[in-house]
């Protein structure tokens, strides 16, 4: 896990550079995104130790057990997800999306959600 500077600020990304999100419906150390939700918002899973790079605070990293028995990465207690519509590294198409009963936001290195909206990704034309 590392960080990337974007128009939203410095955000958390996975090892492929894909943006990581929190789901406002989740509770601390508890994921509520399963089934169709987890297909649209794939959980960031871990088989082994998660490595912190580029400004990620390793003390805020942990894992939880999901309902299917897999391990999901958390940051400051927030379960982390990618977004299926972010097809390229650095995209933030999920920012502020209201889906599956709550909103989705990117996270800053402090583990807090960033609510700023991205500039239009199509150039505004």
PDB file of N, CA and C in Angstrom, residues 20-23 33-44 66 72 80-86 93-100 102-105:
ATOM      1  N   UNK A  20      -7.987   3.699  -3.107  1.00  0.00           N
ATOM      2  CA  UNK A  20      -8.669   2.965  -2.051  1.00  0.00           C
ATOM      3  C   UNK A  20      -9.747   3.845  -1.438  1.00  0.00           C
ATOM      4  N   UNK A  21     -10.875   3.220  -1.117  1.00  0.00           N
ATOM      5  CA  UNK A  21     -12.049   3.921  -0.609  1.00  0.00           C
ATOM      6  C   UNK A  21     -12.507   3.343   0.721  1.00  0.00           C
ATOM      7  N   UNK A  22     -13.238   4.180   1.470  1.00  0.00           N
ATOM      8  CA  UNK A  22     -13.971   3.712   2.642  1.00  0.00           C
ATOM      9  C   UNK A  22     -15.458   3.782   2.324  1.00  0.00           C
ATOM     10  N   UNK A  23     -16.244   2.964   3.014  1.00  0.00           N
ATOM     11  CA  UNK A  23     -17.694   2.898   2.843  1.00  0.00           C
ATOM     12  C   UNK A  23     -18.311   3.410   4.142  1.00  0.00           C
ATOM     13  N   UNK A  33     -20.006  -4.518   3.298  1.00  0.00           N
ATOM     14  CA  UNK A  33     -20.102  -4.620   1.837  1.00  0.00           C
ATOM     15  C   UNK A  33     -19.820  -6.059   1.406  1.00  0.00           C
ATOM     16  N   UNK A  34     -20.899  -6.755   0.980  1.00  0.00           N
ATOM     17  CA  UNK A  34     -20.789  -8.143   0.553  1.00  0.00           C
ATOM     18  C   UNK A  34     -21.560  -8.347  -0.749  1.00  0.00           C
ATOM     19  N   UNK A  35     -21.427  -9.513  -1.336  1.00  0.00           N
ATOM     20  CA  UNK A  35     -22.177  -9.921  -2.527  1.00  0.00           C
ATOM     21  C   UNK A  35     -22.046  -8.902  -3.668  1.00  0.00           C
ATOM     22  N   UNK A  36     -23.165  -8.340  -4.161  1.00  0.00           N
ATOM     23  CA  UNK A  36     -23.131  -7.399  -5.288  1.00  0.00           C
ATOM     24  C   UNK A  36     -22.298  -6.164  -4.943  1.00  0.00           C
ATOM     25  N   UNK A  37     -22.367  -5.730  -3.706  1.00  0.00           N
ATOM     26  CA  UNK A  37     -21.564  -4.585  -3.264  1.00  0.00           C
ATOM     27  C   UNK A  37     -20.074  -4.890  -3.443  1.00  0.00           C
ATOM     28  N   UNK A  38     -19.645  -6.066  -2.998  1.00  0.00           N
ATOM     29  CA  UNK A  38     -18.228  -6.439  -3.078  1.00  0.00           C
ATOM     30  C   UNK A  38     -17.778  -6.695  -4.516  1.00  0.00           C
ATOM     31  N   UNK A  39     -18.719  -6.916  -5.438  1.00  0.00           N
ATOM     32  CA  UNK A  39     -18.348  -7.030  -6.854  1.00  0.00           C
ATOM     33  C   UNK A  39     -18.067  -5.650  -7.431  1.00  0.00           C
ATOM     34  N   UNK A  40     -18.881  -4.661  -7.067  1.00  0.00           N
ATOM     35  CA  UNK A  40     -18.682  -3.292  -7.552  1.00  0.00           C
ATOM     36  C   UNK A  40     -17.539  -2.601  -6.815  1.00  0.00           C
ATOM     37  N   UNK A  41     -17.363  -2.947  -5.553  1.00  0.00           N
ATOM     38  CA  UNK A  41     -16.353  -2.335  -4.682  1.00  0.00           C
ATOM     39  C   UNK A  41     -15.509  -3.462  -4.082  1.00  0.00           C
ATOM     40  N   UNK A  42     -14.583  -4.043  -4.863  1.00  0.00           N
ATOM     41  CA  UNK A  42     -13.804  -5.173  -4.355  1.00  0.00           C
ATOM     42  C   UNK A  42     -13.002  -4.814  -3.098  1.00  0.00           C
ATOM     43  N   UNK A  43     -13.155  -5.622  -2.041  1.00  0.00           N
ATOM     44  CA  UNK A  43     -12.374  -5.378  -0.816  1.00  0.00           C
ATOM     45  C   UNK A  43     -10.883  -5.547  -1.095  1.00  0.00           C
ATOM     46  N   UNK A  44     -10.071  -4.748  -0.419  1.00  0.00           N
ATOM     47  CA  UNK A  44      -8.616  -4.913  -0.496  1.00  0.00           C
ATOM     48  C   UNK A  44      -8.267  -6.055   0.450  1.00  0.00           C
ATOM     49  N   UNK A  66     -13.417 -11.111   7.092  1.00  0.00           N
ATOM     50  CA  UNK A  66     -14.704 -10.874   6.429  1.00  0.00           C
ATOM     51  C   UNK A  66     -15.637 -12.059   6.671  1.00  0.00           C
ATOM     52  N   UNK A  72      -9.390  -8.727   5.115  1.00  0.00           N
ATOM     53  CA  UNK A  72      -9.490  -7.441   4.433  1.00  0.00           C
ATOM     54  C   UNK A  72      -8.622  -6.430   5.161  1.00  0.00           C
ATOM     55  N   UNK A  80     -10.972  -1.254   3.631  1.00  0.00           N
ATOM     56  CA  UNK A  80     -10.604  -0.597   2.377  1.00  0.00           C
ATOM     57  C   UNK A  80     -11.092  -1.372   1.159  1.00  0.00           C
ATOM     58  N   UNK A  81     -11.445  -0.604   0.125  1.00  0.00           N
ATOM     59  CA  UNK A  81     -11.981  -1.157  -1.115  1.00  0.00           C
ATOM     60  C   UNK A  81     -11.389  -0.424  -2.314  1.00  0.00           C
ATOM     61  N   UNK A  82     -11.380  -1.111  -3.473  1.00  0.00           N
ATOM     62  CA  UNK A  82     -11.146  -0.442  -4.748  1.00  0.00           C
ATOM     63  C   UNK A  82     -12.521  -0.261  -5.390  1.00  0.00           C
ATOM     64  N   UNK A  83     -12.576   0.320  -6.588  1.00  0.00           N
ATOM     65  CA  UNK A  83     -13.845   0.533  -7.284  1.00  0.00           C
ATOM     66  C   UNK A  83     -13.724  -0.064  -8.679  1.00  0.00           C
ATOM     67  N   UNK A  84     -14.684  -0.899  -9.063  1.00  0.00           N
ATOM     68  CA  UNK A  84     -14.630  -1.590 -10.358  1.00  0.00           C
ATOM     69  C   UNK A  84     -14.564  -0.620 -11.538  1.00  0.00           C
ATOM     70  N   UNK A  85     -15.137   0.591 -11.407  1.00  0.00           N
ATOM     71  CA  UNK A  85     -15.122   1.558 -12.507  1.00  0.00           C
ATOM     72  C   UNK A  85     -13.832   2.385 -12.569  1.00  0.00           C
ATOM     73  N   UNK A  86     -12.924   2.175 -11.632  1.00  0.00           N
ATOM     74  CA  UNK A  86     -11.586   2.768 -11.730  1.00  0.00           C
ATOM     75  C   UNK A  86     -10.743   1.766 -12.518  1.00  0.00           C
ATOM     76  N   UNK A  93     -13.094   7.636  -9.704  1.00  0.00           N
ATOM     77  CA  UNK A  93     -14.488   7.647 -10.158  1.00  0.00           C
ATOM     78  C   UNK A  93     -15.484   7.328  -9.044  1.00  0.00           C
ATOM     79  N   UNK A  94     -15.024   6.709  -7.977  1.00  0.00           N
ATOM     80  CA  UNK A  94     -15.923   6.349  -6.884  1.00  0.00           C
ATOM     81  C   UNK A  94     -16.096   7.432  -5.834  1.00  0.00           C
ATOM     82  N   UNK A  95     -15.354   8.521  -5.949  1.00  0.00           N
ATOM     83  CA  UNK A  95     -15.397   9.573  -4.935  1.00  0.00           C
ATOM     84  C   UNK A  95     -16.792  10.177  -4.797  1.00  0.00           C
ATOM     85  N   UNK A  96     -17.366  10.068  -3.607  1.00  0.00           N
ATOM     86  CA  UNK A  96     -18.661  10.657  -3.318  1.00  0.00           C
ATOM     87  C   UNK A  96     -19.849   9.891  -3.859  1.00  0.00           C
ATOM     88  N   UNK A  97     -19.609   8.732  -4.468  1.00  0.00           N
ATOM     89  CA  UNK A  97     -20.700   7.927  -5.010  1.00  0.00           C
ATOM     90  C   UNK A  97     -21.574   7.412  -3.863  1.00  0.00           C
ATOM     91  N   UNK A  98     -22.884   7.494  -4.058  1.00  0.00           N
ATOM     92  CA  UNK A  98     -23.845   6.966  -3.099  1.00  0.00           C
ATOM     93  C   UNK A  98     -24.352   5.640  -3.657  1.00  0.00           C
ATOM     94  N   UNK A  99     -23.909   4.532  -3.075  1.00  0.00           N
ATOM     95  CA  UNK A  99     -24.272   3.208  -3.587  1.00  0.00           C
ATOM     96  C   UNK A  99     -24.315   2.210  -2.442  1.00  0.00           C
ATOM     97  N   UNK A 100     -25.248   1.294  -2.516  1.00  0.00           N
ATOM     98  CA  UNK A 100     -25.411   0.243  -1.513  1.00  0.00           C
ATOM     99  C   UNK A 100     -25.719   0.811  -0.134  1.00  0.00           C
ATOM    100  N   UNK A 102     -24.973   3.912   1.233  1.00  0.00           N
ATOM    101  CA  UNK A 102     -24.130   4.946   1.856  1.00  0.00           C
ATOM    102  C   UNK A 102     -23.142   5.479   0.817  1.00  0.00           C
ATOM    103  N   UNK A 103     -22.384   6.486   1.218  1.00  0.00           N
ATOM    104  CA  UNK A 103     -21.403   7.099   0.312  1.00  0.00           C
ATOM    105  C   UNK A 103     -20.023   6.470   0.472  1.00  0.00           C
ATOM    106  N   UNK A 104     -19.240   6.628  -0.587  1.00  0.00           N
ATOM    107  CA  UNK A 104     -17.865   6.124  -0.682  1.00  0.00           C
ATOM    108  C   UNK A 104     -16.918   7.303  -0.826  1.00  0.00           C
ATOM    109  N   UNK A 105     -15.812   7.273  -0.084  1.00  0.00           N
ATOM    110  CA  UNK A 105     -14.830   8.350  -0.149  1.00  0.00           C
ATOM    111  C   UNK A 105     -13.412   7.794  -0.129  1.00  0.00           C
TER     112      UNK A 105
END
